[in-house]
CSV table of C-alpha atoms and ligand atoms in Angstrom, one decimal:
chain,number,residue,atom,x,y,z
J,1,UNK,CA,102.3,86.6,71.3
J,2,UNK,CA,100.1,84.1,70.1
J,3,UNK,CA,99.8,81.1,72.2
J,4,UNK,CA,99.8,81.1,75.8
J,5,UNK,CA,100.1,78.7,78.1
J,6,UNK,CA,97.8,78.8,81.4
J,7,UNK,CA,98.6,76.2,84.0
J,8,UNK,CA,95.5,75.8,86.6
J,9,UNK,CA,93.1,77.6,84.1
J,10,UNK,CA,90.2,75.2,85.2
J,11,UNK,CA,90.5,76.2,88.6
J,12,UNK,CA,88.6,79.6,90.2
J,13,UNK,CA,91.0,82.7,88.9
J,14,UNK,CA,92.6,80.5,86.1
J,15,UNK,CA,89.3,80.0,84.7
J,16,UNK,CA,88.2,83.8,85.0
J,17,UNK,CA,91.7,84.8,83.3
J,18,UNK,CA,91.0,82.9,80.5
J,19,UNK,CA,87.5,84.1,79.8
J,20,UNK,CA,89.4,87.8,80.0
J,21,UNK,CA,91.9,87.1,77.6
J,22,UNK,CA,88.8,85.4,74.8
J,23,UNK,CA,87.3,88.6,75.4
J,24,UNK,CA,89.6,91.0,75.4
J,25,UNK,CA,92.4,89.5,72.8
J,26,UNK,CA,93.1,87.4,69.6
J,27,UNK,CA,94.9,85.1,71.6
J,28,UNK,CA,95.0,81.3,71.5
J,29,UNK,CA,95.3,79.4,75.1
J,30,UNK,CA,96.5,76.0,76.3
J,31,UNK,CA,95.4,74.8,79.7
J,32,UNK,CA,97.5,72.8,81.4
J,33,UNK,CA,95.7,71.7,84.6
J,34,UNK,CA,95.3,68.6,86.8
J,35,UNK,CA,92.0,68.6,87.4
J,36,UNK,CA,92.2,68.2,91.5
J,37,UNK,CA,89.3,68.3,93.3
J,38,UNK,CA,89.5,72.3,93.1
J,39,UNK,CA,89.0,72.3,88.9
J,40,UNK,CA,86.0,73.2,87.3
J,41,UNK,CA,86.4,72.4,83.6
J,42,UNK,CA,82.9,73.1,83.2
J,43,UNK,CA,84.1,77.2,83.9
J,44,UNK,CA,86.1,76.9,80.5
J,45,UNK,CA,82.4,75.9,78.5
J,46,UNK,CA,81.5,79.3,76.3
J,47,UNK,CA,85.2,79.7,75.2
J,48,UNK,CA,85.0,80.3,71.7
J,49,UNK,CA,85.6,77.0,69.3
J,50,UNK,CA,89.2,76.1,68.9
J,51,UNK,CA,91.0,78.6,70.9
J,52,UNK,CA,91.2,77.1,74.3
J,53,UNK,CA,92.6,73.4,74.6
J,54,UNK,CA,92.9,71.8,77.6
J,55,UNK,CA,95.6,69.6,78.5
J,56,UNK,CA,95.4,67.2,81.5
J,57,UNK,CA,98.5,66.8,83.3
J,58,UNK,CA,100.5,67.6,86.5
J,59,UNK,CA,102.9,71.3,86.5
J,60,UNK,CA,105.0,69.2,88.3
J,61,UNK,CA,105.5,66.6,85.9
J,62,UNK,CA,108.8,67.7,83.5
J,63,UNK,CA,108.2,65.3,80.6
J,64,UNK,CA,104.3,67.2,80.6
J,65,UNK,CA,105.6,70.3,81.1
J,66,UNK,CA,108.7,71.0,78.7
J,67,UNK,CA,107.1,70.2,75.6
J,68,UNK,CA,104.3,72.1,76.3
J,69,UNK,CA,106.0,75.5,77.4
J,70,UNK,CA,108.1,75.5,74.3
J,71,UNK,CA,105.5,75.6,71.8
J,72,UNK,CA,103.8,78.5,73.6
J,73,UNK,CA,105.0,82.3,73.7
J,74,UNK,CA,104.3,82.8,77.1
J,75,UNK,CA,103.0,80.8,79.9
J,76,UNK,CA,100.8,82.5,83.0
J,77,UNK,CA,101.0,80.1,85.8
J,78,UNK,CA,98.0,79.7,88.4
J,79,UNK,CA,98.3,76.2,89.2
J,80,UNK,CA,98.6,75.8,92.9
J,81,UNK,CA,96.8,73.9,96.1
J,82,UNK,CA,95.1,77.4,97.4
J,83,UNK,CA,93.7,76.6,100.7
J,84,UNK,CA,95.3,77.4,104.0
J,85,UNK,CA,93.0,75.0,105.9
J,86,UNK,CA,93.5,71.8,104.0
J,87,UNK,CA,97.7,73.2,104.3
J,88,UNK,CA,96.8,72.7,108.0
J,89,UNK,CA,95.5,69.7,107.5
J,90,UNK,CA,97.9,68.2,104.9
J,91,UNK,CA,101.2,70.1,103.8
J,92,UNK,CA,102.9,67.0,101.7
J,93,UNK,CA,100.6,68.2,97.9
J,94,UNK,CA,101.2,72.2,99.1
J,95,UNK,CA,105.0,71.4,99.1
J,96,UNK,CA,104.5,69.3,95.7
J,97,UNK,CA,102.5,71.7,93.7
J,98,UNK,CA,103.4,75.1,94.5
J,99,UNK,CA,107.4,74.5,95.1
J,100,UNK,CA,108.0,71.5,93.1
J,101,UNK,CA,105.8,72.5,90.2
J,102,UNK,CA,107.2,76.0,89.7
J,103,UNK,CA,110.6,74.8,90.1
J,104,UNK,CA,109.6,72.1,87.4
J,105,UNK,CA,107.7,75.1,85.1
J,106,UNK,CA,111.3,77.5,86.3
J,107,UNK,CA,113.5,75.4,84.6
J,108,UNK,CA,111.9,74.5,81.0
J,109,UNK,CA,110.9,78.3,80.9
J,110,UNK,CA,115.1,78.6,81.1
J,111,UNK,CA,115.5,75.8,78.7
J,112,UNK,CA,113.2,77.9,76.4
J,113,UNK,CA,113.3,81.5,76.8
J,114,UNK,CA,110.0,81.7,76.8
J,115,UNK,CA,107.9,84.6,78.8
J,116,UNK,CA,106.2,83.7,82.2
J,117,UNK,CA,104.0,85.6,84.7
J,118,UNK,CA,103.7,84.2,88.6
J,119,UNK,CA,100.8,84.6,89.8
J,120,UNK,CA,101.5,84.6,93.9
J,121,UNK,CA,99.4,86.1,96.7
J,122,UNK,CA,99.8,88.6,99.4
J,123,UNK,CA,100.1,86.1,102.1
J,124,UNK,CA,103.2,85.7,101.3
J,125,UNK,CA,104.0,88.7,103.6
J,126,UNK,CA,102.6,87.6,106.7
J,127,UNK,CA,99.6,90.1,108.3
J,128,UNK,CA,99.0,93.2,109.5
J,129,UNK,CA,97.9,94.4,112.9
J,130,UNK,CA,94.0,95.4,112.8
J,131,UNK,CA,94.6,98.9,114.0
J,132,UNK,CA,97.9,99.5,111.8
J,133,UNK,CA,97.1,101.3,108.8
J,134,UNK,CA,100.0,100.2,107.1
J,135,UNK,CA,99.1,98.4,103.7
J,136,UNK,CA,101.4,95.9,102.1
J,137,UNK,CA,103.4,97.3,99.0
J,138,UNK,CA,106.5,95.4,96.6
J,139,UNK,CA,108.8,96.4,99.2
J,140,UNK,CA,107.4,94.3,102.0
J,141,UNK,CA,109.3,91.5,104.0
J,142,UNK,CA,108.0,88.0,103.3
J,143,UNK,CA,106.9,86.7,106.6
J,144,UNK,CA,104.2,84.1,105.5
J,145,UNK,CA,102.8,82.3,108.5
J,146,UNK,CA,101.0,78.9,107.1
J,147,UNK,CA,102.5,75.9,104.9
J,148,UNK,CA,100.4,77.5,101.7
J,149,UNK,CA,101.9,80.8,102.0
J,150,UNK,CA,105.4,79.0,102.8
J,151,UNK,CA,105.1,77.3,99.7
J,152,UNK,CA,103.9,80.4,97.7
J,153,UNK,CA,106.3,82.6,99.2
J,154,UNK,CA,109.5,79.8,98.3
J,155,UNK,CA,108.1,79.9,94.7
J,156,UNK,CA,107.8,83.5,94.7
J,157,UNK,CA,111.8,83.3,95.7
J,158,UNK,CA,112.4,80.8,92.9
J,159,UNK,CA,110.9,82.7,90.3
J,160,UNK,CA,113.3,85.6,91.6
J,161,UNK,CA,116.2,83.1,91.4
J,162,UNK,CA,115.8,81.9,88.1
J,163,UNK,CA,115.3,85.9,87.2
J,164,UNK,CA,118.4,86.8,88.1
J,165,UNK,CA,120.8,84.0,87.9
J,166,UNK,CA,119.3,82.7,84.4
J,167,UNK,CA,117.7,85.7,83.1
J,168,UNK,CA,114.6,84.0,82.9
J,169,UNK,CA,112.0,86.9,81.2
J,170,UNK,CA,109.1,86.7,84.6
J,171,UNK,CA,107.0,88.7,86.6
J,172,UNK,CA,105.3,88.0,89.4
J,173,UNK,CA,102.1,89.5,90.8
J,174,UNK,CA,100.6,89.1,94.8
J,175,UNK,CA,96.8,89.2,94.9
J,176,UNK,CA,94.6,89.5,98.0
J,177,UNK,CA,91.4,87.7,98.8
J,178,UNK,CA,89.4,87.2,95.5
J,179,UNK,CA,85.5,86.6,95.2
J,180,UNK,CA,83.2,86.0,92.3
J,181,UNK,CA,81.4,82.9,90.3
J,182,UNK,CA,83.0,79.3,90.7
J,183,UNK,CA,84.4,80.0,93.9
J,184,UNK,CA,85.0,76.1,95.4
J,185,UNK,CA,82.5,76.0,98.6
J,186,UNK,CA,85.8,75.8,101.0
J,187,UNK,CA,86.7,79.0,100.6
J,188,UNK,CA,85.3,81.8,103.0
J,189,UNK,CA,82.7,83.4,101.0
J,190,UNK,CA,80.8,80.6,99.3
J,191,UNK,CA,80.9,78.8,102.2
J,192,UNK,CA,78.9,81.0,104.1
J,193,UNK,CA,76.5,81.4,101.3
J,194,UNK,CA,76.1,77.8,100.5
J,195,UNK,CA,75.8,77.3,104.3
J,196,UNK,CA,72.6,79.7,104.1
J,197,UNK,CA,71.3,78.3,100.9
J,198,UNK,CA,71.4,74.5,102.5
J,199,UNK,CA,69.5,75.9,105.2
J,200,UNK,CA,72.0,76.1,108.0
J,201,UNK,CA,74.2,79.1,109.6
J,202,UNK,CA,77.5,81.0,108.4
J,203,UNK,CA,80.5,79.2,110.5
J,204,UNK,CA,83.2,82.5,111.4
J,205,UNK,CA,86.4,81.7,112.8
J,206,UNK,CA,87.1,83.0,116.1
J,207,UNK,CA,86.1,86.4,116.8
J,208,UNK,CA,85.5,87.1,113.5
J,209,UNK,CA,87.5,90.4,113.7
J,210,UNK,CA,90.1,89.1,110.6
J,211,UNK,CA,90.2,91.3,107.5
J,212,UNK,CA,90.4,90.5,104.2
J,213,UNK,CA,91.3,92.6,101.0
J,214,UNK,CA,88.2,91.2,98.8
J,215,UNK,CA,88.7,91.9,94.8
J,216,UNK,CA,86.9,90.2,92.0
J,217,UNK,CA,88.1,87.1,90.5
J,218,UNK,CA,87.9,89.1,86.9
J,219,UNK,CA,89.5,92.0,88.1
J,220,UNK,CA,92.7,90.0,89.2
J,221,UNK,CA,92.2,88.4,86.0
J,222,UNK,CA,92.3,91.9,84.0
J,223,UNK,CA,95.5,93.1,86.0
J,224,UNK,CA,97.5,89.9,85.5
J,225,UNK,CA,96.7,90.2,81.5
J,226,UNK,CA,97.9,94.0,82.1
J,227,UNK,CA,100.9,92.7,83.2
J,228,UNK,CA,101.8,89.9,81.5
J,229,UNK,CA,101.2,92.1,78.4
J,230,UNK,CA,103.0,95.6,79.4
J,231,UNK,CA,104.8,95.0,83.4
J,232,UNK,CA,108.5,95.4,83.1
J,233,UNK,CA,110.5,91.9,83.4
J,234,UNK,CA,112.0,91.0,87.1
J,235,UNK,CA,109.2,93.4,88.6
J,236,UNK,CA,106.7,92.2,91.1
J,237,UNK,CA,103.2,94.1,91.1
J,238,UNK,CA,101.0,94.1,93.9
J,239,UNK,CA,97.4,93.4,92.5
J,240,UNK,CA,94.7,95.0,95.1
J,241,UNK,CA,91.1,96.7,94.7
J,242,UNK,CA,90.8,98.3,98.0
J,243,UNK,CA,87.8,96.2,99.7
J,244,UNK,CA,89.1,95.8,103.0
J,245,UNK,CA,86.2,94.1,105.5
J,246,UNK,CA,86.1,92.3,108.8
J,247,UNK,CA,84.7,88.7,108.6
J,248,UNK,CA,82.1,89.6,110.4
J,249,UNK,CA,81.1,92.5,107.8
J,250,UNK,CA,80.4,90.2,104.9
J,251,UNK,CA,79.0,87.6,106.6
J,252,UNK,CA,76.5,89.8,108.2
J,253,UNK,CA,76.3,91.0,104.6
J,254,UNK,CA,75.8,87.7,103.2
J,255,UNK,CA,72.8,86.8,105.4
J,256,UNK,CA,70.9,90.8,104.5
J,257,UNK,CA,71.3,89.8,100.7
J,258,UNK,CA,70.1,86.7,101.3
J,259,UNK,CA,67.2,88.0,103.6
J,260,UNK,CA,68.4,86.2,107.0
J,261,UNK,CA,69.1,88.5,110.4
J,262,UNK,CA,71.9,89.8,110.7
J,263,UNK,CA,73.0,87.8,113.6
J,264,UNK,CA,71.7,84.5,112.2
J,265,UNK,CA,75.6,82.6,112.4
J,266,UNK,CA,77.9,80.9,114.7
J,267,UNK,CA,81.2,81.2,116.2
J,268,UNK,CA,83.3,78.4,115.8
J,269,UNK,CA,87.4,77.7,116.7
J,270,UNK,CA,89.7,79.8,115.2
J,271,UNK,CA,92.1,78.3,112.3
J,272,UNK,CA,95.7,78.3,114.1
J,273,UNK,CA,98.1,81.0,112.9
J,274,UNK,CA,94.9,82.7,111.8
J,275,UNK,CA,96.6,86.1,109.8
J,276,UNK,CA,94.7,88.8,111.2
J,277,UNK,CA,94.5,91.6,108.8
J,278,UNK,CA,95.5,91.9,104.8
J,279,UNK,CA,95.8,95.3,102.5
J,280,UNK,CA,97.1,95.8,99.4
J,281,UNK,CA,98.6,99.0,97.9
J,282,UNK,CA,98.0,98.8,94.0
J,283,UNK,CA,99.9,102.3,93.3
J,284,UNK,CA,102.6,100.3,91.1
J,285,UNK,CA,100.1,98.8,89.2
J,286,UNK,CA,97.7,101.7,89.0
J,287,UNK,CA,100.3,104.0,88.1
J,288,UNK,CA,103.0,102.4,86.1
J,289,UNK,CA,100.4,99.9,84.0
J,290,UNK,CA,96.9,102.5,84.5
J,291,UNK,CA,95.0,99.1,85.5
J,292,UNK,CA,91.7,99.9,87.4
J,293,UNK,CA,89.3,97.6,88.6
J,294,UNK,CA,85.9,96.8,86.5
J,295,UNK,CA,84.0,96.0,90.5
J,296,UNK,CA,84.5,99.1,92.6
J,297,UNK,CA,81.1,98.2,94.5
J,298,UNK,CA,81.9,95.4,97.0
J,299,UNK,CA,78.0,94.9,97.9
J,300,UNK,CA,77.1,94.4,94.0
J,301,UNK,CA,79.7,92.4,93.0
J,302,UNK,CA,78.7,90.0,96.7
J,303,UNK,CA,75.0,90.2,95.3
J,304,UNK,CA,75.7,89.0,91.8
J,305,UNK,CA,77.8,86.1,93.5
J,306,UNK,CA,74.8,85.3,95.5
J,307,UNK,CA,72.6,85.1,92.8
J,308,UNK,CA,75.3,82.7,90.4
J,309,UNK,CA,75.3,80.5,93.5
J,310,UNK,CA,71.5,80.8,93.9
J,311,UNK,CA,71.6,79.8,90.0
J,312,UNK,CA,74.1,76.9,89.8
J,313,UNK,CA,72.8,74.9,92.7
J,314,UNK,CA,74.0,71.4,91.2
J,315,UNK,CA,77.9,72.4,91.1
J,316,UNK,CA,78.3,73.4,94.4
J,317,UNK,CA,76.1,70.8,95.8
J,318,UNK,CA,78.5,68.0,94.6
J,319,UNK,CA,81.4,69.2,97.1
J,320,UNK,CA,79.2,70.8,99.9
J,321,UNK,CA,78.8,67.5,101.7
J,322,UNK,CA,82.6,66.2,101.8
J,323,UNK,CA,84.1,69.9,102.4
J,324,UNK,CA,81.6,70.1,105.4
J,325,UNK,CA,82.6,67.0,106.4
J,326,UNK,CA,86.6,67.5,106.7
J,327,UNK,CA,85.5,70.9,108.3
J,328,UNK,CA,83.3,69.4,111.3
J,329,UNK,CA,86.0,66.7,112.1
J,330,UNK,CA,88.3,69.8,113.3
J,331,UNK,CA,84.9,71.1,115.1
J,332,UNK,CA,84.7,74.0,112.6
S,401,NAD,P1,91.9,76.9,92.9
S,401,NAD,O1,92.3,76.0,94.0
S,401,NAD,O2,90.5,77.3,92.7
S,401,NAD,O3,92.4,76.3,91.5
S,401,NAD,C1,93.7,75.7,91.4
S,401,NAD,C2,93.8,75.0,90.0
S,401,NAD,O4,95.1,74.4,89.9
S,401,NAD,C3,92.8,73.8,89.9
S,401,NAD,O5,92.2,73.8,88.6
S,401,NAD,C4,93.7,72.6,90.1
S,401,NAD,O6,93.2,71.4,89.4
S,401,NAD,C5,95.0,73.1,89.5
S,401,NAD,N1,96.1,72.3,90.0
S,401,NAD,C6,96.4,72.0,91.3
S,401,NAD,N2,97.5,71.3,91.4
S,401,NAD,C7,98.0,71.2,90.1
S,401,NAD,C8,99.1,70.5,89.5
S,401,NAD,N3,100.0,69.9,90.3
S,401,NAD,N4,99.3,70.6,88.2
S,401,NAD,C9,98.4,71.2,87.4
S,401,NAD,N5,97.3,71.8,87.9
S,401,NAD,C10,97.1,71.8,89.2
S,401,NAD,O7,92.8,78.2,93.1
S,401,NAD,P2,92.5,79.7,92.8
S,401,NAD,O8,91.8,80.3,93.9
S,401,NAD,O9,92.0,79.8,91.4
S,401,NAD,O10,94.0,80.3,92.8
S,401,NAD,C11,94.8,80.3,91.6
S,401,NAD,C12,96.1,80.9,91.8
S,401,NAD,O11,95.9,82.3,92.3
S,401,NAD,C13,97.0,80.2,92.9
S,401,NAD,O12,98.3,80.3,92.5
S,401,NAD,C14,96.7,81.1,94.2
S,401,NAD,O13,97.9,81.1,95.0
S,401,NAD,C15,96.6,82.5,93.5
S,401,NAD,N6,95.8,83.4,94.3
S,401,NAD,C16,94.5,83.2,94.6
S,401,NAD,C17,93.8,84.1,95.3
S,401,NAD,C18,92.3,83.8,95.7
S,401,NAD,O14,91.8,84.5,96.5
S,401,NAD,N7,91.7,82.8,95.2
S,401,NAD,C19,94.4,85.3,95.7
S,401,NAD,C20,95.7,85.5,95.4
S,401,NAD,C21,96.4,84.6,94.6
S,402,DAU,O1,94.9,86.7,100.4
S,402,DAU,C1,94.9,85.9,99.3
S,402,DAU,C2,94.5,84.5,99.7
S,402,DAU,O2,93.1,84.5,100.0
S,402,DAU,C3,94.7,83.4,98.6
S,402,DAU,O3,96.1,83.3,98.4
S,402,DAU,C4,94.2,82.1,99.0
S,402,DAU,O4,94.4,81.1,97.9
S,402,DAU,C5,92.7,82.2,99.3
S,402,DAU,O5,92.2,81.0,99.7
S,402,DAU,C6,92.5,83.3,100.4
S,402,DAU,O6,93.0,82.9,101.7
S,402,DAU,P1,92.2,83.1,103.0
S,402,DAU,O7,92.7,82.1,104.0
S,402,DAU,O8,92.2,84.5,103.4
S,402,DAU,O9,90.7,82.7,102.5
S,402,DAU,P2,89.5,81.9,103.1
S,402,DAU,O10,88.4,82.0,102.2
S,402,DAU,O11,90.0,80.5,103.5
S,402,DAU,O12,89.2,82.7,104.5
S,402,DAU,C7,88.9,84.1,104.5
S,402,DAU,C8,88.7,84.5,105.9
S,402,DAU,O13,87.6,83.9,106.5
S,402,DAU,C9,89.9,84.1,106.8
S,402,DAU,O14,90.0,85.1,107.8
S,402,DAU,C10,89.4,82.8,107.5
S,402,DAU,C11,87.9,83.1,107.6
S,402,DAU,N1,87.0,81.9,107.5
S,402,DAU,C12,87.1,81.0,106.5
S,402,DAU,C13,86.3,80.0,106.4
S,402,DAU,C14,86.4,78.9,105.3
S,402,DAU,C15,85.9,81.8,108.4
S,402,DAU,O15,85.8,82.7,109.4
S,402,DAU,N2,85.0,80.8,108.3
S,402,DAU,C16,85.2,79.8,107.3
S,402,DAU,O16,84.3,78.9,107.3
């Protein structure tokens, strides 16, 4: 491999992967993103010189797309609307993006034979009762309950179609709840820290008693390199760092670091369908491909995330009023 192809690499994980791979190979990447509200191109700036090129364009567009993958070795594809509560707001770009534009990536990856890893998301099967202590492994049902993890979960069954009626070389990998540096504000975690930072109070859904799997961005990025570079083709790998935590854990975390009490947030109305619990078992991963994670310390890595927000007050600024905005029409 020399050229990869990495669709959605301006966005949050995209945009950690492809730092990884500068760092850690000799490898030469394309970006093909569409720079939605969720892109950060700026995340791509410190890529060495003339090995990362970004290419402006939609994964769902074919006459973009099939050019593109065929002058790549392999393509690693992110690109995807991510966020269940705009999904509950508006399905129509979820259905678009994430089944549409695999399909549309599916089907020039046949046309060229070219290599692709999926990169999914463990929401794809559903949740798990909070006092259960089953984890999720590859042999899981698919039982997703919102229209993102619908539409992931129908591309994870294209990607399995097109595996084994076409042969197409892919893998796919299912991630839980990542955290880390250009994070968009909507998302869970910087939320709650922005929230703090503007001078107002964390906003927890419902009771707060939810869990989440959290592992850092780069670590998801280090174990999809690990298997784009050495998993075995048609397998799935569950990617996972064990850092299960209740809502209400890191945001009472969130407000220590930052030097607030502990109790210093609201309760607002639950999202519907609200998943209670995820957890990931990584044994494939850990044992077939020997991938560990860099952040084993869930306070340190929250603390350094604090601090880049702390530090990088102008990005998040520009999206903190509308994302508030769309949230406190739904009275959340
Ligand atoms: P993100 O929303 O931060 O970034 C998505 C990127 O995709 C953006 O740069 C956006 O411009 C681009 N994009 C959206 N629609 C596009 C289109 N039609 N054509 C081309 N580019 C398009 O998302 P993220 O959190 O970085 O997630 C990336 C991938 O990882 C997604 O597939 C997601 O399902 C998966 N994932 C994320 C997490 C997580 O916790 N963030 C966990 C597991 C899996
Ligand atoms: O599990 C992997 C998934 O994790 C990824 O596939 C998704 O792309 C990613 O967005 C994330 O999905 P979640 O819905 O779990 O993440 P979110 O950050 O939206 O919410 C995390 C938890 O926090 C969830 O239980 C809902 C809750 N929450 C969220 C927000 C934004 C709150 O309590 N308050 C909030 O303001």
């Amino acid at each position: 491999m020399r050229r990869i192809l990495v669709t959605g690499g301006a966005g949050f994980v995209g945009s950690n992967f492809v730092h990884h791979v500068m760092a850690t190979t000799d490898l030469d990447v394309t970006v093909l993103d569409k720079l939605t509200y969720a892109a950060s191109p700026a995340a791509l700036e410190g890529c060495p010189p003339g090995r990362v090129r970004l290419v402006v364009g939609d994964v769902a567009d074919a006459e973009v797309v099939g050019p593109l993958v065929a002058g790549h070795d392999a393509v690693v594809h992110f690109a995807a609307e991510s966020h269940n509560d705009n999904s509950l707001r508006d399905p129509a770009p979820f259905v678009r993006t994430n089944l549409l534009g695999t399909f549309t990536l599916l089907e020039a990856v046949r046309r060229s034979g070219v290599r692709l890893h999926h990169v999914s998301t463990d929401e794809v099967y559903g949740d798990l009762a909070l006092d259960d202590p089953a984890r999720f492994t590859e042999a899981s049902a698919y039982d997703p309950s919102s229209p993102y993890s619908s539409t992931k979960a129908g591309s994870d069954h294209l990607v399995r179609a097109w595996v084994r009626s076409f042969g197409v070389p892919a893998t796919i990998s299912n991630c839980s709840n990542n955290y880390g540096p250009w994070q968009h504000v909507e998302k869970f975690i910087p939320r709650q820290i922005t929230n703090v930072l503007a001078g107002g109070r964390p906003r927890v859904y419902g009771a707060g008693r939810n869990v989440r799997d959290w592992i850092h961005a780069a670590d998801h990025a280090s174990a999809v390199l690990r298997i784009l570079e050495r998993g075995r083709i048609g397998e799935t790998y569950l990617v996972g760092a064990g850092g299960e935590r209740s809502n209400l854990d890191v945001v009472r975390l969130i407000l220590r670091l930052l030097g607030r009490p502990e109790d210093d947030f609201d309760l607002v109305g639950d999202r519907p369908g609200h998943d209670l619990r995820y957890a990931i078992d990584a044994t494939k991963l850990r044992t077939e491909l020997g991938w560990r994670p860099a952040y084993s310390d869930f306070e340190a890595g929250l603390a350094d995330t604090i601090e880049w927000y702390v530090a990088h007050p102008g990005w998040w600024r520009a999206h903190k009023r509308e994302v508030e905005a769309a949230y406190a029409a739904v009275g959340q």
